[in-house]
XYZ file of C-alpha atoms in Angstrom:
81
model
C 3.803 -2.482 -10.005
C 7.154 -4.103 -10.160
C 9.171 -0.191 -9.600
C 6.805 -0.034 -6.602
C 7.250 -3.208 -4.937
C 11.030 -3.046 -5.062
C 10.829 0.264 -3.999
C 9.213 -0.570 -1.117
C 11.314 -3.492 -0.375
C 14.207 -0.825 -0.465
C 12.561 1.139 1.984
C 12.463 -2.264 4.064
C 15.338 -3.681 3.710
C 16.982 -0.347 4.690
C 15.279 -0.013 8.022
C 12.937 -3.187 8.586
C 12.859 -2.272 12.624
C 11.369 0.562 11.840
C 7.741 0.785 14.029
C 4.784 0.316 11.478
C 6.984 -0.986 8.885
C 5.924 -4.542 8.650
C 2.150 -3.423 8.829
C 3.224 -0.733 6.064
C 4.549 -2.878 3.920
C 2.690 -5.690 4.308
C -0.118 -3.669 3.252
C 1.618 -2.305 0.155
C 2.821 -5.613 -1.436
C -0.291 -7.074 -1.147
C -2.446 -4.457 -2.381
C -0.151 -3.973 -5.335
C -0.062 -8.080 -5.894
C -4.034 -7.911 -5.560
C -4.266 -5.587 -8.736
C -1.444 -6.865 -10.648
C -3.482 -10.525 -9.966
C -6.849 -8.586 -11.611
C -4.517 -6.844 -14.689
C -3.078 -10.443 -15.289
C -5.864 -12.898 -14.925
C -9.079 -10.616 -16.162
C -6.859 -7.451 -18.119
C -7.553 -4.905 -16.055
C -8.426 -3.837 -12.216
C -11.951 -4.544 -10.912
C -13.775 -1.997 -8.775
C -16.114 -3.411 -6.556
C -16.719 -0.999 -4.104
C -19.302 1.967 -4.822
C -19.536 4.668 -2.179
C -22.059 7.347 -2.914
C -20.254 10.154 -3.671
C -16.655 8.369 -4.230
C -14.840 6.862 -7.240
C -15.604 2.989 -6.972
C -12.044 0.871 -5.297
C -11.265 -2.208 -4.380
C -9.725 -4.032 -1.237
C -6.370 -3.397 -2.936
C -6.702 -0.032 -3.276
C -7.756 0.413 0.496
C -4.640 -1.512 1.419
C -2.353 0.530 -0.752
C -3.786 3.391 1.246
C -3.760 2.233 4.383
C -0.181 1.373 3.742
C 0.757 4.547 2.419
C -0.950 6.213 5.758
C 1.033 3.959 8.197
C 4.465 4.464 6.083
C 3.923 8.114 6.382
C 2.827 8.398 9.993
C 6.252 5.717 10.530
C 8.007 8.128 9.191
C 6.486 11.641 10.463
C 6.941 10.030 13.853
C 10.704 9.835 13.826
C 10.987 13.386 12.509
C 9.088 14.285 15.920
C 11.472 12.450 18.179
């Protein structure tokens, strides 16, 4: 958790004016903080979400996504330009 966040405050700090960036890494560090809270305070991550036919997830997980999604669209973007 801590190699990603500071990773991802690399990626920042290198380019914070970057469009999407804030969103993207707002999303990251606080999905990541979300399941190191669980791992810390109960010993491991709690699923809460069950979808059918998916493997059960947790807000943190969809904001780890979603971040992931916007960081990679940020950056497929300025390949296009």
């Amino acid at each position: 958790t801590v190699a990603a966040l500071v990773f991802v405050g690399v990626l920042f700090a290198r380019n914070p004016t970057r469009p999407g960036m804030w969103v993207a890494v707002g999303l990251l560090a606080g999905g990541a903080l979300g399941n190191l809270i669980d791992r810390i305070r109960v010993g491991h991550v709690t699923d809460f979400v069950d979808v059918l036919s998916w493997p059960p997830f947790n807000l943190a997980d969809v904001a780890i996504t979603l971040g992931v999604v916007v960081l990679a669209f940020s950056y497929l973007n300025e390949s296009e330009r």
